[in-house]
Coordinates of C-alpha atoms in Angstrom, one line a residue:
X1 CA -1.2 13.7 5.4
X2 CA -1.0 17.2 4.1
X3 CA 1.9 17.8 6.4
X4 CA 3.9 15.6 4.5
X5 CA 3.2 17.1 1.3
X6 CA 4.0 20.5 2.6
X7 CA 7.2 19.2 3.9
X8 CA 7.9 17.8 0.7
X9 CA 7.8 21.3 -1.1
X10 CA 9.3 22.9 1.3
X11 CA 12.4 20.6 0.8
X12 CA 11.7 21.4 -3.1
X13 CA 12.1 24.9 -3.0
X14 CA 15.0 25.0 -0.7
X15 CA 17.2 22.4 -3.1
X16 CA 16.2 24.7 -6.0
X17 CA 16.7 28.1 -4.2
X18 CA 20.2 27.8 -2.8
X19 CA 22.9 25.4 -2.1
X20 CA 22.6 24.1 1.3
X21 CA 24.9 24.3 4.5
X22 CA 25.4 21.2 6.3
X23 CA 23.8 22.8 9.3
X24 CA 20.7 23.5 6.7
X25 CA 20.9 20.1 5.5
X26 CA 20.1 18.5 9.2
X27 CA 17.3 20.5 9.8
X28 CA 16.2 19.7 6.8
X29 CA 16.8 15.7 7.6
X30 CA 14.6 16.4 10.9
X31 CA 11.4 17.0 9.2
X32 CA 11.7 13.6 7.5
X33 CA 8.5 11.9 8.3
X34 CA 7.1 8.6 8.3
X35 CA 5.0 7.4 5.8
X36 CA 2.1 4.9 6.0
X37 CA 0.9 3.5 2.6
X38 CA -2.1 1.4 2.7
X39 CA -3.5 -0.3 -0.2
X40 CA -6.8 -2.5 0.2
X41 CA -7.7 -5.3 -2.6
X42 CA -10.3 -4.2 -4.6
X43 CA -12.2 -1.9 -2.7
X44 CA -14.4 1.1 -3.9
X45 CA -15.2 3.9 -3.0
X46 CA -18.3 2.8 -0.8
X47 CA -17.5 4.5 2.3
X48 CA -18.7 6.5 4.8
X49 CA -16.3 9.3 3.5
X50 CA -17.6 9.5 0.1
X51 CA -21.4 9.8 1.3
X52 CA -22.3 6.0 1.0
X53 CA -26.0 5.0 2.9
X54 CA -24.7 2.1 4.4
X55 CA -21.3 1.3 4.9
X56 CA -19.5 2.5 8.1
X57 CA -16.1 3.4 8.1
X58 CA -15.3 6.1 11.0
X59 CA -11.8 4.8 10.9
X60 CA -10.9 5.9 7.1
X61 CA -13.7 8.8 7.3
X62 CA -11.2 10.2 9.9
X63 CA -8.3 9.4 8.1
X64 CA -10.0 11.0 4.8
X65 CA -11.0 14.2 7.3
X66 CA -7.4 14.9 8.2
X67 CA -5.9 14.7 4.6
X68 CA -7.2 15.4 1.1
X69 CA -9.8 13.3 -0.4
X70 CA -9.8 12.6 -4.1
X71 CA -13.2 12.6 -5.5
X72 CA -12.6 12.3 -9.6
X73 CA -10.1 9.2 -9.0
X74 CA -10.1 6.7 -11.8
X75 CA -8.4 2.9 -11.4
X76 CA -5.4 2.9 -13.9
X77 CA -6.1 -0.6 -15.2
X78 CA -9.5 -2.7 -13.9
X79 CA -6.9 -5.7 -13.1
X80 CA -4.9 -6.2 -10.0
X81 CA -1.4 -6.8 -11.4
X82 CA -1.4 -4.2 -13.9
X83 CA -3.0 -1.6 -11.8
X84 CA -0.4 -1.9 -8.8
X85 CA 2.2 -2.5 -11.1
X86 CA 1.6 1.4 -12.5
X87 CA 0.8 3.3 -9.7
X88 CA 3.7 1.5 -7.9
X89 CA 6.1 2.4 -10.8
X90 CA 4.8 5.5 -12.4
X91 CA 4.8 4.1 -15.6
X92 CA 1.5 3.2 -17.8
X93 CA 0.3 -0.3 -17.7
X94 CA 1.1 -0.5 -21.9
X95 CA 4.2 1.1 -21.5
X96 CA 5.7 -1.3 -18.2
X97 CA 4.4 -4.6 -20.2
X98 CA 2.0 -5.6 -17.8
X99 CA -1.5 -6.6 -18.7
X100 CA -2.8 -9.4 -16.8
X101 CA -2.3 -11.2 -13.4
X102 CA -0.1 -13.8 -15.2
X103 CA 3.3 -11.5 -16.5
X104 CA 5.5 -11.2 -13.4
X105 CA 6.7 -7.6 -12.3
X106 CA 10.5 -8.8 -12.7
X107 CA 10.1 -10.0 -16.1
X108 CA 9.6 -6.1 -17.0
X109 CA 11.2 -4.0 -13.8
X110 CA 14.5 -3.8 -15.6
X111 CA 16.1 -0.7 -14.0
X112 CA 13.2 1.1 -13.5
X113 CA 12.5 2.3 -9.4
X114 CA 9.4 1.9 -7.8
X115 CA 7.8 3.4 -5.1
X116 CA 9.5 1.7 -2.0
X117 CA 12.8 1.6 -3.4
X118 CA 12.5 5.6 -4.5
X119 CA 12.1 5.4 -0.8
X120 CA 14.8 3.3 0.0
X121 CA 17.1 5.4 -2.0
X122 CA 16.5 7.8 0.2
X123 CA 17.6 6.7 3.2
X124 CA 14.2 5.2 4.6
X125 CA 13.8 2.0 6.1
X126 CA 11.3 0.3 3.7
X127 CA 8.8 -2.5 4.7
X128 CA 5.9 -4.2 3.3
X129 CA 3.1 -6.4 4.6
X130 CA 0.6 -9.0 2.8
X131 CA -0.6 -8.1 -0.5
X132 CA 1.6 -4.8 -2.2
X133 CA 2.6 -5.3 -5.1
X134 CA 0.8 -8.9 -6.9
X135 CA 2.3 -11.0 -4.8
X136 CA 1.6 -14.5 -6.6
X137 CA 5.8 -15.2 -6.2
X138 CA 8.5 -13.4 -5.4
X139 CA 8.7 -12.6 -9.5
X140 CA 5.8 -10.8 -9.2
X141 CA 7.6 -8.2 -6.6
X142 CA 10.6 -6.0 -6.3
X143 CA 12.1 -7.7 -3.4
X144 CA 15.0 -5.6 -3.3
X145 CA 13.1 -2.8 -2.7
X146 CA 12.2 -3.9 1.1
X147 CA 14.0 -4.2 3.8
X148 CA 11.3 -6.5 5.5
X149 CA 9.0 -8.0 4.2
X150 CA 6.3 -10.0 5.7
X151 CA 3.1 -12.4 4.4
X152 CA 0.8 -13.5 6.5
X153 CA -1.8 -16.9 6.1
X154 CA -5.6 -17.0 7.3
X155 CA -6.0 -19.9 9.8
X156 CA -8.3 -22.9 9.1
X157 CA -10.3 -21.6 11.4
X158 CA -10.7 -18.3 9.8
X159 CA -11.6 -20.1 6.3
X160 CA -14.7 -21.8 7.9
X161 CA -18.2 -20.2 7.7
X162 CA -21.4 -19.9 5.6
X163 CA -19.9 -19.5 2.2
X164 CA -22.5 -18.1 -0.8
X165 CA -20.9 -17.9 -4.2
X166 CA -21.8 -14.0 -5.7
X167 CA -20.9 -14.9 -9.5
X168 CA -23.2 -17.9 -10.0
X169 CA -20.3 -20.0 -10.5
X170 CA -18.4 -18.3 -12.7
X171 CA -15.7 -17.1 -10.4
X172 CA -15.5 -20.1 -8.1
X173 CA -13.1 -18.5 -5.9
X174 CA -15.2 -15.1 -5.8
X175 CA -17.7 -15.5 -2.3
X176 CA -19.1 -13.7 0.4
X177 CA -18.3 -15.7 3.6
X178 CA -19.7 -15.1 7.1
X179 CA -15.9 -16.9 8.9
X180 CA -15.7 -18.2 12.6
X181 CA -12.7 -17.1 14.7
X182 CA -11.2 -13.6 15.8
X183 CA -9.4 -11.2 13.7
X184 CA -6.2 -13.0 14.6
X185 CA -7.4 -15.8 12.0
X186 CA -7.7 -13.9 9.4
X187 CA -4.9 -12.9 7.4
X188 CA -6.0 -9.3 7.1
X189 CA -6.2 -9.0 11.1
X190 CA -2.5 -10.3 11.6
X191 CA -1.2 -7.6 8.9
X192 CA -2.9 -4.7 10.7
X193 CA -1.1 -6.3 14.0
X194 CA 1.5 -6.3 13.0
X195 CA 1.9 -2.7 11.3
X196 CA 0.5 -1.3 14.5
X197 CA 3.6 -3.0 16.1
X198 CA 5.8 -2.0 13.6
X199 CA 4.3 1.9 14.0
X200 CA 4.7 1.7 17.4
X201 CA 8.7 0.7 17.6
X202 CA 11.4 3.2 17.9
X203 CA 13.4 3.7 14.9
X204 CA 16.5 5.4 13.8
X205 CA 15.5 6.6 10.6
X206 CA 12.2 7.2 9.1
X207 CA 10.4 4.4 7.4
X208 CA 8.3 3.8 4.3
X209 CA 5.5 1.1 5.9
X210 CA 3.2 -0.5 2.7
X211 CA 0.4 -2.3 4.6
X212 CA -1.6 -4.3 1.6
X213 CA -5.0 -5.8 2.4
X214 CA -6.6 -8.0 0.6
X215 CA -9.6 -9.7 1.8

C-alpha cells in the first residue's frame, strides 16, 4: 500500500512541476500499480491487528503490517447502501441522496464519477467481484464502471447446517450458522477463488480489482 501512495504522490509532483516529455510519460506509465480493493460487509475492527484477544486473522494482520493501518477511522453511515455509495463516490450520504438500503444508486448518480469509473477513465481494467456497491439489482450498481463484474451464489449445501438467530427473531435473516460443505459452497469462497485467478492472470494494463465479501 505504501508503494501505491508514494507512486501517486510522485506522479502528482511531476505533473505539477513540469510538462513531461514523451519519454517521461512512458516511464511514469510503467510505474502504474495494480490495485486490490477489498470490502468486507459488516466487519468491525475485531481483528488481531487491532488487538482483539480472541479473533485470529493472520492474513489481514500481515496485510496491515505491510501498509498503513488507520486506528481512528469511522463509518460514514451505519447502513450498508448509504455507506458504500458515499465512500465509492466521495460524496456525503446526505449530499448524494442515499440514506437507506432501498434507494438505487442509479437514481441519484447522474454524471458523478465513482471510484471504479475513475480508474477505468485512467486506463485501468476494472473488475468487480461480489458486493461492491449495495448489490440488490443493477440499479444499485455502477455497471458502466466495470469492464467485468461477477456475482456468485452460495450452494444449497452451503445453506445447510445449524442456525441460531442472534436478534431473538427481530431480524429473521440475521443468524449465526455452522455451515456444511467447503469454501466452494460459500459465496465468499467462490469470490476469493476468482480473485486469486484474476490476480495471477497476465494482463496488458494495470487492473483495479474490487473484491466484495459479504457472508
